[in-house]
Short mmCIF file of C-alpha atoms in Angstrom, two decimals:
data_model
loop_
_atom_site.label_atom_id
_atom_site.label_comp_id
_atom_site.label_asym_id
_atom_site.label_seq_id
_atom_site.Cartn_x
_atom_site.Cartn_y
_atom_site.Cartn_z
CA MET Z 61 -45.68 -2.24 -46.21
CA TRP Z 62 -46.91 -1.50 -49.29
CA GLN Z 63 -47.17 -4.49 -50.60
CA THR Z 64 -50.53 -5.91 -49.52
CA LEU Z 65 -52.68 -2.58 -50.53
CA ARG Z 66 -50.29 -2.96 -54.52
CA ALA Z 67 -51.76 -6.92 -54.54
CA GLU Z 68 -55.63 -4.62 -54.01
CA LEU Z 69 -55.04 -1.89 -56.91
CA HIS Z 70 -53.13 -2.64 -59.40
CA PRO Z 71 -55.91 -5.13 -61.02
CA HIS Z 72 -57.07 -1.21 -61.47
CA GLY Z 73 -54.35 0.45 -62.95
CA LEU Z 74 -52.27 1.58 -60.24
CA GLU Z 75 -49.04 1.20 -59.59
CA VAL Z 76 -46.58 1.47 -56.49
CA VAL Z 77 -43.07 2.66 -57.36
CA THR Z 78 -40.82 2.74 -54.11
CA VAL Z 79 -37.85 5.50 -54.60
CA ALA Z 80 -35.56 4.69 -51.19
CA LEU Z 81 -33.45 7.59 -50.50
CA ASP Z 82 -29.96 6.92 -49.28
CA THR Z 83 -26.56 7.98 -49.59
CA GLY Z 84 -25.33 4.70 -48.84
CA GLY Z 85 -26.96 3.04 -51.94
CA ALA Z 86 -28.27 0.03 -52.48
CA GLU Z 87 -26.31 -1.72 -49.72
CA ALA Z 88 -27.69 0.38 -47.05
CA ALA Z 89 -31.64 -0.47 -48.44
CA ARG Z 90 -31.21 -4.26 -49.69
CA ARG Z 91 -31.65 -5.03 -46.01
CA TRP Z 92 -35.53 -3.58 -46.07
CA ILE Z 93 -36.11 -4.39 -49.66
CA ASP Z 94 -34.96 -7.98 -49.25
CA ALA Z 95 -37.60 -8.73 -46.55
CA ALA Z 96 -40.32 -6.46 -48.21
CA HIS Z 97 -39.74 -8.54 -51.79
CA PRO Z 98 -42.02 -6.54 -54.06
CA GLU Z 99 -43.39 -7.19 -56.78
CA HIS Z 100 -43.36 -3.25 -57.65
CA PRO Z 101 -39.98 -1.60 -58.90
CA ALA Z 102 -38.30 -0.52 -56.04
CA LEU Z 103 -35.53 1.79 -56.88
CA ILE Z 104 -32.74 3.82 -55.13
CA ASP Z 105 -32.39 7.34 -54.98
CA GLN Z 106 -28.37 7.55 -53.45
CA ALA Z 107 -28.25 11.51 -54.47
CA HIS Z 108 -31.85 12.73 -53.29
CA GLN Z 109 -32.31 13.98 -56.51
CA LEU Z 110 -36.41 13.64 -55.44
CA ASP Z 111 -35.65 15.97 -52.06
CA ALA Z 112 -34.96 18.62 -54.51
CA LEU Z 113 -37.06 17.90 -58.20
CA LEU Z 114 -40.35 17.39 -55.78
CA GLY Z 115 -39.58 19.29 -52.56
CA ILE Z 116 -39.73 16.14 -50.30
CA VAL Z 117 -38.59 16.86 -46.86
CA ASN Z 118 -39.80 14.03 -45.04
CA VAL Z 119 -40.35 10.11 -45.67
CA PRO Z 120 -42.44 8.49 -45.54
CA SER Z 121 -43.93 10.26 -48.63
CA GLY Z 122 -46.16 9.78 -51.92
CA VAL Z 123 -46.48 11.48 -54.99
CA TRP Z 124 -49.74 10.41 -57.44
CA ILE Z 125 -48.78 10.93 -61.31
CA ASP Z 126 -51.55 10.07 -63.53
CA GLU Z 127 -51.80 7.56 -66.77
CA ARG Z 128 -49.79 10.79 -68.52
CA GLY Z 129 -47.68 11.10 -66.17
CA MET Z 130 -48.93 14.49 -64.83
CA ILE Z 131 -48.73 14.82 -61.64
CA VAL Z 132 -52.02 15.08 -59.49
CA ARG Z 133 -51.02 15.09 -55.97
CA PRO Z 134 -47.13 17.36 -55.10
CA PRO Z 135 -45.51 15.63 -51.61
CA GLU Z 136 -47.71 14.32 -48.62
CA PRO Z 137 -47.33 12.03 -45.74
CA ALA Z 138 -48.19 8.26 -47.12
CA PHE Z 139 -49.44 5.73 -44.89
CA PRO Z 140 -50.72 2.67 -45.92
CA GLN Z 141 -51.69 1.75 -42.68
CA ARG Z 142 -51.06 2.44 -38.96
CA PRO Z 143 -47.46 1.91 -37.85
CA ALA Z 144 -47.05 -0.64 -35.20
CA PHE Z 145 -45.04 1.81 -33.30
CA GLN Z 146 -48.29 3.88 -32.92
CA ASN Z 147 -49.84 0.90 -30.33
CA VAL Z 148 -47.96 1.52 -28.04
CA ASP Z 149 -48.59 2.60 -24.60
CA PRO Z 150 -46.88 5.16 -23.07
CA ASP Z 151 -47.32 4.62 -19.64
CA ASN Z 152 -46.89 0.06 -20.68
CA PRO Z 153 -44.84 -0.66 -17.10
CA ALA Z 154 -43.61 -3.10 -19.74
CA LEU Z 155 -42.30 -0.69 -22.05
CA ILE Z 156 -41.04 1.44 -19.31
CA GLU Z 157 -38.56 -1.13 -17.83
CA ARG Z 158 -37.30 -2.55 -21.29
CA TYR Z 159 -36.09 1.42 -21.42
CA ARG Z 160 -34.98 1.15 -17.82
CA ASP Z 161 -31.55 1.78 -18.33
CA ASN Z 162 -32.17 4.11 -21.72
CA PRO Z 163 -34.29 7.15 -20.97
CA ARG Z 164 -33.71 9.09 -24.31
CA GLY Z 165 -35.34 5.77 -26.25
CA LEU Z 166 -38.50 6.34 -23.88
CA GLU Z 167 -38.88 9.91 -24.76
CA VAL Z 168 -38.18 9.20 -28.25
CA VAL Z 169 -40.54 6.65 -28.21
CA ARG Z 170 -43.07 8.18 -26.15
CA GLU Z 171 -42.45 11.74 -29.17
CA VAL Z 172 -42.97 9.57 -31.66
CA LEU Z 173 -46.32 8.41 -30.56
CA LYS Z 174 -47.75 12.07 -30.76
CA LEU Z 175 -46.29 12.08 -34.45
CA ARG Z 176 -49.89 13.36 -36.91
CA ILE Z 177 -50.48 10.14 -38.79
CA GLU Z 178 -53.14 9.93 -40.67
CA PRO Z 179 -53.29 6.53 -42.95
CA GLU Z 180 -57.08 5.87 -43.31
CA ALA Z 181 -57.89 9.17 -45.10
CA TYR Z 182 -54.60 8.95 -47.43
CA VAL Z 183 -55.72 4.34 -48.27
CA ALA Z 184 -59.53 6.24 -48.71
CA ALA Z 185 -58.55 9.32 -50.98
CA LEU Z 186 -55.57 6.53 -53.19
CA ARG Z 187 -58.62 4.11 -53.24
CA ASP Z 188 -61.18 6.85 -54.85
CA TRP Z 189 -58.39 8.07 -57.02
CA VAL Z 190 -57.26 4.19 -58.92
CA ALA Z 191 -61.53 3.95 -59.16
CA ASN Z 192 -62.41 7.96 -60.67
CA GLY Z 193 -59.12 8.97 -61.93
CA ALA Z 194 -59.20 12.23 -62.99
CA ALA Z 195 -62.83 12.81 -61.48
CA SER Z 196 -61.71 11.90 -57.98
CA ARG Z 197 -61.99 14.89 -55.96
CA TYR Z 198 -58.40 13.97 -54.63
CA ALA Z 199 -57.21 14.34 -57.93
CA LEU Z 200 -55.96 18.15 -58.06
CA ALA Z 201 -55.67 20.30 -60.92
CA PRO Z 202 -51.87 21.52 -62.49
CA ASP Z 203 -51.92 24.73 -60.90
CA GLU Z 204 -53.19 23.97 -57.85
CA VAL Z 205 -50.73 20.80 -58.07
CA VAL Z 206 -47.69 23.91 -58.30
CA ARG Z 207 -49.65 25.74 -56.20
CA ARG Z 208 -49.60 23.16 -53.11
CA SER Z 209 -46.21 22.13 -53.92
CA ARG Z 210 -43.57 23.93 -51.41
CA PRO Z 211 -41.70 27.38 -52.86
CA ARG Z 212 -37.76 27.50 -53.40
CA PRO Z 213 -36.03 30.63 -51.94
CA PRO Z 214 -32.67 30.84 -52.07
CA GLU Z 215 -31.97 29.68 -48.76
CA VAL Z 216 -33.63 26.79 -50.03
CA ALA Z 217 -31.93 26.38 -53.67
CA GLU Z 218 -28.84 26.70 -51.52
CA ALA Z 219 -28.93 24.24 -49.28
CA ALA Z 220 -29.85 22.02 -51.63
CA ALA Z 221 -26.28 23.07 -53.57
CA SER Z 222 -25.24 22.53 -50.03
CA PHE Z 223 -26.09 18.44 -49.08
CA GLU Z 224 -25.45 17.50 -52.55
CA LEU Z 225 -21.99 18.40 -51.89
CA GLY Z 226 -21.59 17.35 -48.39
CA GLN Z 227 -23.38 13.54 -50.09
CA HIS Z 228 -20.90 13.87 -52.50
CA VAL Z 229 -17.63 14.50 -50.08
CA TYR Z 230 -18.70 12.49 -47.91
CA ARG Z 231 -18.92 9.39 -51.20
CA LEU Z 232 -15.49 10.46 -51.57
CA GLY Z 233 -14.39 8.71 -48.10
CA ASP Z 234 -14.16 12.48 -46.68
CA GLN Z 235 -17.07 12.26 -43.49
CA ALA Z 236 -15.22 15.09 -41.46
CA GLY Z 237 -16.34 17.12 -44.62
CA ALA Z 238 -19.18 16.71 -45.47
CA VAL Z 239 -20.28 18.07 -41.85
CA GLY Z 240 -20.28 20.69 -42.46
CA TRP Z 241 -21.78 21.49 -45.52
CA PHE Z 242 -24.67 19.14 -44.08
CA ARG Z 243 -25.10 21.46 -41.09
CA ARG Z 244 -25.02 24.65 -44.01
CA ALA Z 245 -28.32 22.79 -45.79
CA HIS Z 246 -29.83 22.74 -42.03
CA ARG Z 247 -29.01 25.93 -40.84
CA LEU Z 248 -30.84 26.90 -44.14
CA GLN Z 249 -33.57 24.60 -44.95
CA PRO Z 250 -33.95 22.99 -40.51
CA ASP Z 251 -37.80 21.81 -41.62
CA ASN Z 252 -36.58 19.20 -44.05
CA TRP Z 253 -36.11 16.97 -42.05
CA THR Z 254 -34.41 14.56 -45.23
CA TYR Z 255 -31.77 16.95 -44.83
CA LYS Z 256 -31.26 16.44 -41.20
CA ARG Z 257 -31.63 12.76 -40.58
CA GLN Z 258 -29.36 11.40 -43.44
CA ALA Z 259 -26.40 13.05 -41.80
CA TRP Z 260 -27.58 12.05 -37.81
CA SER Z 261 -27.13 9.27 -39.34
CA PHE Z 262 -24.02 8.73 -40.20
CA ALA Z 263 -22.95 10.52 -37.11
CA ASP Z 264 -25.49 8.46 -34.58
CA PRO Z 265 -27.81 5.56 -36.65
CA ARG Z 266 -29.94 6.40 -33.69
CA GLN Z 267 -30.45 10.08 -34.78
CA GLY Z 268 -29.03 10.94 -30.64
CA PRO Z 269 -27.35 14.49 -29.73
CA THR Z 270 -23.08 13.77 -31.23
CA GLU Z 271 -20.80 16.98 -31.15
CA LEU Z 272 -20.67 17.22 -34.51
CA TYR Z 273 -24.53 18.14 -34.79
CA GLU Z 274 -26.82 21.49 -33.50
CA GLY Z 275 -29.51 19.29 -33.50
CA ASP Z 276 -30.81 15.91 -33.34
CA TRP Z 277 -34.32 13.60 -33.44
CA LEU Z 278 -35.70 14.11 -30.24
CA SER Z 279 -34.45 18.09 -29.39
CA ASP Z 280 -35.45 18.84 -32.83
CA VAL Z 281 -38.90 16.98 -32.77
CA ARG Z 282 -39.57 18.69 -29.45
CA ALA Z 283 -38.33 22.62 -30.73
CA SER Z 284 -40.81 22.07 -33.87
CA GLY Z 285 -43.70 19.75 -32.37
CA ALA Z 286 -44.55 16.94 -32.85
CA GLU Z 287 -47.61 17.48 -34.74
CA ASN Z 288 -46.03 19.65 -37.11
CA TYR Z 289 -43.44 16.74 -38.51
CA TYR Z 290 -46.00 15.48 -40.25
CA PRO Z 291 -48.28 18.14 -42.05
CA PRO Z 292 -52.13 17.50 -42.41
CA LEU Z 293 -52.87 16.24 -45.10
CA ASP Z 294 -55.25 18.38 -47.05
CA LEU Z 295 -57.65 16.46 -48.98
CA MET P 262 -25.34 19.37 -59.63
CA ILE P 263 -20.92 18.69 -58.57
CA LEU P 264 -19.09 20.01 -61.50
CA ASP P 265 -14.78 19.36 -60.73
CA THR P 266 -14.71 22.58 -63.35
CA LEU P 267 -16.37 25.79 -64.45
CA ASP P 268 -15.68 25.48 -67.74
CA LEU P 269 -17.92 23.42 -69.55
CA ASP P 270 -18.36 23.44 -73.48
CA ASP P 271 -22.12 23.59 -75.36
CA ALA P 272 -22.63 20.08 -75.60
CA GLU P 273 -21.60 19.61 -72.04
CA PHE P 274 -23.74 22.17 -70.41
CA ALA P 275 -26.40 20.87 -72.03
CA ARG P 276 -26.35 17.26 -71.47
CA ARG P 277 -25.83 18.47 -67.72
CA THR P 278 -28.11 21.50 -67.34
CA GLY P 279 -31.01 20.71 -69.69
CA TRP P 280 -30.04 24.25 -70.50
CA GLU P 281 -29.43 24.75 -74.43
CA ILE P 282 -26.76 27.60 -75.35
CA LYS P 283 -28.54 29.49 -78.82
CA PRO P 284 -28.06 32.13 -80.15
CA GLU P 285 -31.01 33.98 -78.12
CA GLY P 286 -29.03 32.94 -74.26
CA ALA P 287 -29.71 29.57 -72.31
CA CYS P 288 -33.00 27.85 -73.12
CA ARG P 289 -35.07 24.59 -72.31
CA ASP P 290 -38.58 24.29 -73.57
CA ASP P 291 -40.51 27.69 -74.43
CA ARG P 292 -38.13 29.27 -72.01
CA CYS P 293 -34.48 31.69 -73.39
CA VAL P 294 -32.35 33.87 -70.61
CA PRO P 295 -29.78 36.05 -72.65
CA LEU P 296 -26.70 35.82 -71.71
CA PRO P 297 -24.13 38.54 -71.58
CA ALA P 298 -20.45 37.67 -72.94
CA MET P 299 -17.90 35.93 -71.59
CA PRO P 300 -14.87 36.50 -72.19
CA ASP P 301 -13.09 34.36 -69.49
CA VAL P 302 -14.05 31.30 -71.41
CA ALA P 303 -13.15 29.98 -74.90
CA VAL P 304 -16.22 30.64 -77.85
CA GLY P 305 -18.12 27.55 -77.21
CA HIS P 306 -18.13 27.37 -74.37
CA VAL P 307 -19.72 28.37 -71.13
CA ASP P 308 -18.88 30.11 -67.34
CA VAL P 309 -20.72 28.26 -65.26
CA ARG P 310 -21.08 31.20 -62.86
CA VAL P 311 -22.20 34.11 -65.40
CA PHE P 312 -25.22 31.10 -65.97
CA ALA P 313 -25.71 30.63 -62.36
CA GLU P 314 -25.92 34.58 -61.25
CA ARG P 315 -28.02 34.71 -64.57
CA LEU P 316 -30.76 32.41 -63.73
CA GLY P 317 -30.23 32.57 -59.56
CA MET P 318 -28.91 28.96 -59.04
CA PRO P 319 -26.21 28.40 -56.32
CA LEU P 320 -22.65 28.55 -57.14
CA LEU P 321 -20.76 26.46 -53.88
CA HIS P 322 -17.18 25.56 -53.95
CA ASP P 323 -15.35 23.15 -52.05
CA GLU P 324 -11.98 24.20 -52.20
CA ALA P 325 -10.20 20.75 -50.64
CA HIS P 326 -12.16 18.78 -53.65
CA GLY P 327 -12.14 20.96 -56.07
CA LEU P 328 -15.46 20.70 -56.57
CA TRP P 329 -18.74 23.43 -57.09
CA SER P 330 -22.24 22.30 -56.49
CA LEU P 331 -24.63 24.05 -59.08
CA GLY P 332 -28.27 24.62 -56.65
CA PRO P 333 -31.97 24.55 -57.91
CA GLU P 334 -33.11 27.64 -59.10
CA ALA P 335 -34.28 29.78 -56.59
CA GLY P 336 -38.19 31.82 -56.79
CA GLY P 337 -41.17 29.68 -57.43
CA ARG P 338 -42.12 26.87 -56.53
CA MET P 339 -40.32 23.05 -56.45
CA LEU P 340 -42.75 22.22 -59.13
CA ALA P 341 -42.16 24.60 -62.59
CA SER P 342 -45.49 22.56 -63.46
CA ALA P 343 -47.24 19.63 -62.99
CA ALA P 344 -45.56 17.57 -65.36
CA LEU P 345 -42.97 14.89 -63.29
CA PRO P 346 -39.57 15.66 -64.27
CA ASP P 347 -37.17 12.96 -66.73
CA ILE P 348 -36.80 10.17 -63.26
CA GLU P 349 -34.18 7.33 -64.06
CA LEU P 350 -33.44 5.74 -61.32
CA PRO P 351 -30.84 2.14 -60.04
CA ASP P 352 -32.74 -0.72 -58.23
CA LEU P 353 -31.08 -2.74 -56.21
CA ASP P 354 -29.01 -4.48 -58.42
CA GLY P 355 -27.86 -1.17 -60.37
CA ASN P 356 -30.04 -1.91 -63.70
CA LEU P 357 -31.71 2.01 -64.48
CA PHE P 358 -35.79 2.10 -64.68
CA ALA P 359 -37.22 5.11 -66.14
CA LEU P 360 -39.78 6.64 -65.14
CA ARG P 361 -41.43 7.23 -67.38
CA VAL P 362 -42.33 3.54 -69.00
CA LEU P 363 -45.19 3.38 -66.68
CA ARG P 364 -47.66 6.17 -68.65
CA GLY P 365 -50.57 4.58 -69.35
CA GLN P 366 -50.64 3.52 -65.17
CA LYS P 367 -51.29 5.67 -62.89
CA VAL P 368 -48.25 5.39 -60.41
CA LEU P 369 -48.33 6.10 -56.32
CA LEU P 370 -44.32 7.23 -56.41
CA LEU P 371 -43.43 6.86 -52.63
CA ALA P 372 -40.20 8.58 -51.13
CA TRP P 373 -38.66 5.78 -48.35
CA ALA P 374 -35.21 6.05 -46.22
CA SER P 375 -33.36 3.35 -44.51
CA TRP P 376 -32.50 5.86 -41.79
#
């Protein structure tokens, strides 16, 4: 998805590094990375280290790092283009027909269409930073980077410990034992979609309702408001 | 951080947590946090429970697997500074890649997922 933009901006000093946040490791991510044939580093974060290190709570998230290794924009929603799934007419008869036997699937599609996605503004800001470096109005001062990073109250720190334990137990093969830790992480940090979606996907790849978890993608997005799923860019 | 013991020698403790044990306490970068006496562990060892309590880090126990999870320090922001933490992750073939090798270039770090 980022190849075209990388090809445009790499000659001007930008490198793209993708990181798959996947408890399933390389095997979970391989299909997508192989299909993309990336020329940039494509890494795997099986332990979701970046969640706690940088404060990533949803994907895709982008972080800008300057030539000295300083973060100049903390995690924020990052789309290189408007995704194809947003070019759908929610009332298109063909769409309704396709989901005739799956009404919940149609509801998910219609909810996805309400998500705030701002690729045009994001890519314009990225191009400006690549061209102008520290003089770009989009490159933030260190204090502002810290201020904009998410807070870590005790319950969020505990959610990180609980999610890490859940992942570890899951990778040991005790999937049932992991559920309690995942549920605890969800309860402690309900706005962390990476914690939720990773765990839900183990119970149901479509992240629908199951007996294991209190929430599911559609119900939780509706409860918090589709417009809040990706916060507005503060450029 | 996943642990299978709460009794670590100073070297292992430093390797795992990034905090070095010095006469003035546990130290990392310019910061030192005094630690109280740890009567439950041998000299040259750290009781992770004491450290966690003093630093405000959650410590969770999974009894079934004999594991503990030491969480990040609570309070403040996710980013204590704008300096990128040292991040080293594998690619599809398991080869480790350290982000620090990209110093001198601008980097767009993109987190995504297959789920």
